[in-house]
Amino acid sequence: MDLAFNLSSLRRTAAILERLERALAVNIRLHHADGMLQAGDIFLFNHFARFETFIPQYLIHRHTGALVRSVASAEFFQQDDRFSRYLLGLGAVPNDHPRLLPFLAEEILRGRKVLIFPEGGMVKDRLVLDATGDYAVYSRSARTRRKHHSGASVLASTLAAFKIALRSVNDDDLLHKWMQSLNLSRQELLTALNRPTLMVPGNITFYPLRVDETALHRLIDGFTRRHPQQAEELLVESNILLRNTDMDLRLGSAIPADGRWSRRGLGYWRTLLENAADLDQLFSLDAQHGPVESQLVARQLRHQSLALRDRTMGRLYEPTTINLSHLAASLLHYRLTVGQPDIPRRQFHHALFLAIRALQRSPEVHLHRGLVAPERYAGVIDDSCPGLTDLLDVAEASGVLERGPEFYRVLPKLKEATAFDSIRKENPLGVYINEAAPIKAVAGIAAQALDEAAALDDQTLSHLLFAEELKALAWARKHFAQPRFADINSQETASQSALPFWLAPEKPRRLGVLLVHGFLASPAELRSLGDRLLQRGYPVLGVRLAGHGSSPWDLRKKRWQDWLASVRRGIQILSPFVDQIALVGFSSGGALSLICAALHPQKLAGVVSCSAPLKFRNANLAVVPFIHSANEIVRRLSNRDGLVVFRPNDSEHPDINYRNIPVSALNQLRQMVEELKERLALVKTPCLLLQGSEDRVVDPISATLIHQRLTSASFRRLQMIPASRHGILNEDLGGCQQMVIDFIESLGGDDNAVTVCPGTE
């Protein structure tokens, strides 16, 4: 069997995988400390899907340039065909190779890396703890649970002992002997001997886990009926590859394999090194047979190897990337475990929110980016988070959850035993629960979060939600300050504070005002109006629309629905302190306010829409969808972000607005306008429309069209402002700020409220 690397195959495969990484829907992220990839010798990973075995090898080679040996199942090499030779050329070694461990040790001494999956097979159920809390995985061949295979630790312990022993003897003749045996130069061998032998545990986590039928699965329906085990694997892996899935590979801290050897033990080793012809003899030491010295060394090596194996087992799961599904499933599991299967929906969603915040303060827990970026998990509070909705749909469809209007009921199936080869399909939440079980902080947070959620009042929640809004901006600014965004960021001119603001008078009225800024701007755009409303006793919240005030790159990733969600969160924050709310929106903020009034009119007293668009002056916006589509195609098929990713913006207020407009955001703007057209007839609240007569951005006819379509509004008034500027509300042209104040005064809310708002900016 030829185990030589085929460098041309390696290069071609790396190029193909790089293209596939962009073209497929799986998002691969490698998390590691600086220098870890270069320093590590033996990399250990957990095993959940067949295709993943190629990924760590590819990533290690891409980041270090080192050649990587991967231990693979012998089933792939039963025939001497093109595929088996291809795998061998990439660095694969059959797990039944007669020289497996000595060969891998030789490769490490030559500076190569080794990749091993110590679980010994796919752990489909992710169950790695037994009933006593010890680490154990299911063995298909033995049909029982067992510890990890010890091959990796035997390799590391024996190689480390060999290095220590050969270094300690300080014998040139012995060194020369092993130079010849290993076919290494003196410098190469000395360098290898002085390197510590490091094992690096790594964890692969997929999110989300989907089991919907895919086109590929349906295409080979006949095969799937005849081979149910392979069908289940195809179902899971096709969902990972063809639908938007995050694959996080996270390396833990390195584990040195250097065991302790007494002076007598090193003496035994010298004898072994003198008598052994090659590494094969060192790896075949027998604790029961042979010279006494070799038996003693073999026993010591076995003791060190098993201890090292036990250390690495737990360390393999510590880097698990905890995601939203882990937390939600663990909360439901806890309620069932304590005999309280019914949980109020409100309490569950609040507990999930509190659990996320608590885990963010746990440095030992590695969180998925969906639990770090506040905008990603904001919707868990009101059941509007897509990832959570999908999980609850899966839970209901798989028979582990019932959803009522006020309560969730966790069903016994969640804890029932499920067959190893079907659990991913029949009980995905059970897989999430098992995967999170080794992370003690996750299990410990469930009871605390549920108790705190039961006692959480609305005003306290509002304080927490506003803190999340501040955190969201800080996170976005930090994330988009990375060097790859610098070219666009360096062109930006905005200098005014983009923080959302919360203003509260000493004696607040019962009517609150939510200010919604426009496209490309920030809350600073309406701050002067907010200050005037504050002076008149109105509680005021200036919301920041998602993607704004941070970086144009941030806005590039947002949808108009994300902007609407920002408005709804503002309403939720302000609501516990007032009886009613008036929405005041400028430009796109006005459009969002009208859409919100149509879809979510509860507690709304009225809407002021200033310079909202239905038509634009710039005719080039008509081609935006085509440019956006071209950008997406280019992004998928190349390493470029698109053909035309940003367009320059000649802003009236460069100290507030972005200078660069993402083409994708312009496309979202068009979609928002189409939504506005469809929703205007549903608006029933009183409406004031303000529009500059010679607006250079929004066609002034927009206001007339909006006014005509507000057929259900209880009151509607259109006021044209004699101005050629777009930003009439910010600049208070024609006294339009006073018009807004007068309209809000007409809505009522003159009496002082019972509670006092916090007045936070």
Tab-separated table of C-alpha atoms in Angstrom, residues 596-744:
chain	number	residue	atom	x	y	z
A	596	CYS	CA	-45.961	48.871	12.012
A	597	ALA	CA	-49.268	50.688	12.520
A	598	ALA	CA	-50.870	48.431	9.916
A	599	LEU	CA	-49.509	45.159	11.293
A	600	HIS	CA	-49.210	45.872	15.032
A	601	PRO	CA	-51.614	48.676	15.987
A	602	GLN	CA	-51.887	47.725	19.648
A	603	LYS	CA	-51.227	50.658	21.963
A	604	LEU	CA	-50.554	53.083	19.073
A	605	ALA	CA	-52.229	56.490	19.408
A	606	GLY	CA	-51.044	57.925	16.090
A	607	VAL	CA	-48.343	58.114	13.439
A	608	VAL	CA	-46.316	60.992	12.039
A	609	SER	CA	-44.696	60.100	8.727
A	610	CYS	CA	-42.271	62.660	7.339
A	611	SER	CA	-40.823	62.355	3.811
A	612	ALA	CA	-41.722	58.670	3.519
A	613	PRO	CA	-40.959	57.199	0.081
A	614	LEU	CA	-43.267	55.565	-2.417
A	615	LYS	CA	-41.335	56.967	-5.363
A	616	PHE	CA	-37.739	58.167	-5.592
A	617	ARG	CA	-36.132	60.890	-7.660
A	618	ASN	CA	-33.240	58.617	-8.683
A	619	ALA	CA	-34.410	56.498	-11.621
A	620	ASN	CA	-31.340	54.262	-11.293
A	621	LEU	CA	-32.974	52.508	-8.337
A	622	ALA	CA	-34.978	50.507	-10.867
A	623	VAL	CA	-31.889	48.453	-11.775
A	624	VAL	CA	-30.913	47.724	-8.156
A	625	PRO	CA	-32.532	44.240	-8.072
A	626	PHE	CA	-30.511	43.181	-11.110
A	627	ILE	CA	-27.239	44.460	-9.645
A	628	HIS	CA	-28.040	42.774	-6.338
A	629	SER	CA	-28.715	39.442	-8.076
A	630	ALA	CA	-25.457	39.728	-10.007
A	631	ASN	CA	-23.609	40.449	-6.764
A	632	GLU	CA	-25.030	37.299	-5.165
A	633	ILE	CA	-23.972	35.143	-8.112
A	634	VAL	CA	-20.445	36.565	-8.095
A	635	ARG	CA	-20.173	36.147	-4.321
A	636	ARG	CA	-21.176	32.489	-4.560
A	637	LEU	CA	-18.825	31.627	-7.393
A	638	SER	CA	-15.720	33.632	-6.505
A	639	ASN	CA	-13.837	35.117	-3.587
A	640	ARG	CA	-15.258	38.583	-4.338
A	641	ASP	CA	-18.116	40.229	-2.440
A	642	GLY	CA	-19.831	41.166	-5.710
A	643	LEU	CA	-19.582	43.337	-8.812
A	644	VAL	CA	-20.857	46.566	-7.257
A	645	VAL	CA	-21.152	46.173	-3.491
A	646	PHE	CA	-21.444	49.844	-2.447
A	647	ARG	CA	-22.561	53.074	-4.055
A	648	PRO	CA	-21.468	56.549	-2.872
A	649	ASN	CA	-24.008	58.648	-0.988
A	650	ASP	CA	-24.002	62.434	-1.315
A	651	SER	CA	-25.694	63.107	2.016
A	652	GLU	CA	-27.267	66.330	3.252
A	653	HIS	CA	-26.016	65.395	6.728
A	654	PRO	CA	-22.600	63.707	6.418
A	655	ASP	CA	-22.119	63.967	10.182
A	656	ILE	CA	-25.063	61.566	10.667
A	657	ASN	CA	-25.440	59.441	7.531
A	658	TYR	CA	-23.345	56.722	5.925
A	659	ARG	CA	-21.267	57.887	2.982
A	660	ASN	CA	-21.479	54.456	1.328
A	661	ILE	CA	-24.724	52.660	0.509
A	662	PRO	CA	-24.757	48.860	0.245
A	663	VAL	CA	-26.507	47.776	-2.951
A	664	SER	CA	-28.177	45.015	-0.948
A	665	ALA	CA	-29.646	47.660	1.385
A	666	LEU	CA	-31.041	49.575	-1.589
A	667	ASN	CA	-32.695	46.351	-2.670
A	668	GLN	CA	-34.207	45.989	0.805
A	669	LEU	CA	-35.376	49.598	0.626
A	670	ARG	CA	-37.296	48.806	-2.559
A	671	GLN	CA	-38.862	45.750	-0.934
A	672	MET	CA	-39.901	47.837	2.081
A	673	VAL	CA	-41.622	50.351	-0.209
A	674	GLU	CA	-43.542	47.538	-1.905
A	675	GLU	CA	-44.638	46.291	1.522
A	676	LEU	CA	-45.751	49.811	2.447
A	677	LYS	CA	-47.956	50.012	-0.642
A	678	GLU	CA	-49.706	46.792	0.369
A	679	ARG	CA	-50.251	47.806	4.000
A	680	LEU	CA	-51.389	51.435	3.877
A	681	ALA	CA	-55.080	50.574	3.586
A	682	LEU	CA	-54.857	48.660	6.886
A	683	VAL	CA	-53.709	51.660	8.943
A	684	LYS	CA	-56.501	52.829	11.253
A	685	THR	CA	-54.661	55.170	13.619
A	686	PRO	CA	-54.600	58.969	13.118
A	687	CYS	CA	-51.840	59.998	10.704
A	688	LEU	CA	-49.973	63.214	9.970
A	689	LEU	CA	-47.955	63.309	6.741
A	690	LEU	CA	-45.209	65.896	6.192
A	691	GLN	CA	-43.371	66.311	2.897
A	692	GLY	CA	-40.927	68.808	1.409
A	693	SER	CA	-42.407	70.298	-1.754
A	694	GLU	CA	-39.149	70.084	-3.740
A	695	ASP	CA	-37.547	67.083	-2.022
A	696	ARG	CA	-34.452	66.010	-3.983
A	697	VAL	CA	-34.452	62.419	-2.695
A	698	VAL	CA	-38.082	61.329	-2.341
A	699	ASP	CA	-40.504	62.291	-5.072
A	700	PRO	CA	-43.014	64.614	-3.322
A	701	ILE	CA	-45.851	62.781	-5.071
A	702	SER	CA	-45.167	59.998	-2.545
A	703	ALA	CA	-46.954	61.906	0.215
A	704	THR	CA	-50.045	62.397	-1.932
A	705	LEU	CA	-50.119	58.715	-2.868
A	706	ILE	CA	-49.735	57.676	0.764
A	707	HIS	CA	-52.495	60.060	1.809
A	708	GLN	CA	-54.804	58.600	-0.830
A	709	ARG	CA	-54.141	55.025	0.271
A	710	LEU	CA	-54.769	55.670	3.984
A	711	THR	CA	-58.431	54.889	3.433
A	712	SER	CA	-59.014	53.331	6.870
A	713	ALA	CA	-57.210	55.916	9.009
A	714	SER	CA	-59.465	57.581	11.590
A	715	PHE	CA	-57.731	60.870	10.770
A	716	ARG	CA	-55.258	61.825	8.051
A	717	ARG	CA	-53.680	65.127	7.136
A	718	LEU	CA	-51.029	65.993	4.576
A	719	GLN	CA	-48.899	69.080	5.110
A	720	MET	CA	-46.516	70.099	2.329
A	721	ILE	CA	-43.468	72.033	3.541
A	722	PRO	CA	-41.970	74.589	1.135
A	723	ALA	CA	-38.436	73.187	0.978
A	724	SER	CA	-36.013	71.687	-1.529
A	725	ARG	CA	-34.219	69.687	1.153
A	726	HIS	CA	-34.974	66.086	2.131
A	727	GLY	CA	-34.112	66.343	5.840
A	728	ILE	CA	-36.877	68.761	6.783
A	729	LEU	CA	-37.529	67.252	10.206
A	730	ASN	CA	-33.917	67.308	11.337
A	731	GLU	CA	-33.499	70.893	10.087
A	732	ASP	CA	-36.962	71.950	11.300
A	733	LEU	CA	-37.800	73.561	7.973
A	734	GLY	CA	-41.156	75.311	7.800
A	735	GLY	CA	-41.699	74.731	11.500
A	736	CYS	CA	-42.384	71.045	10.939
A	737	GLN	CA	-41.145	70.024	14.415
A	738	GLN	CA	-43.843	72.189	15.972
A	739	MET	CA	-46.382	70.562	13.645
A	740	VAL	CA	-45.329	67.195	15.011
A	741	ILE	CA	-45.643	68.425	18.583
A	742	ASP	CA	-49.076	69.917	17.918
A	743	PHE	CA	-50.278	66.656	16.392
A	744	ILE	CA	-49.010	64.653	19.355
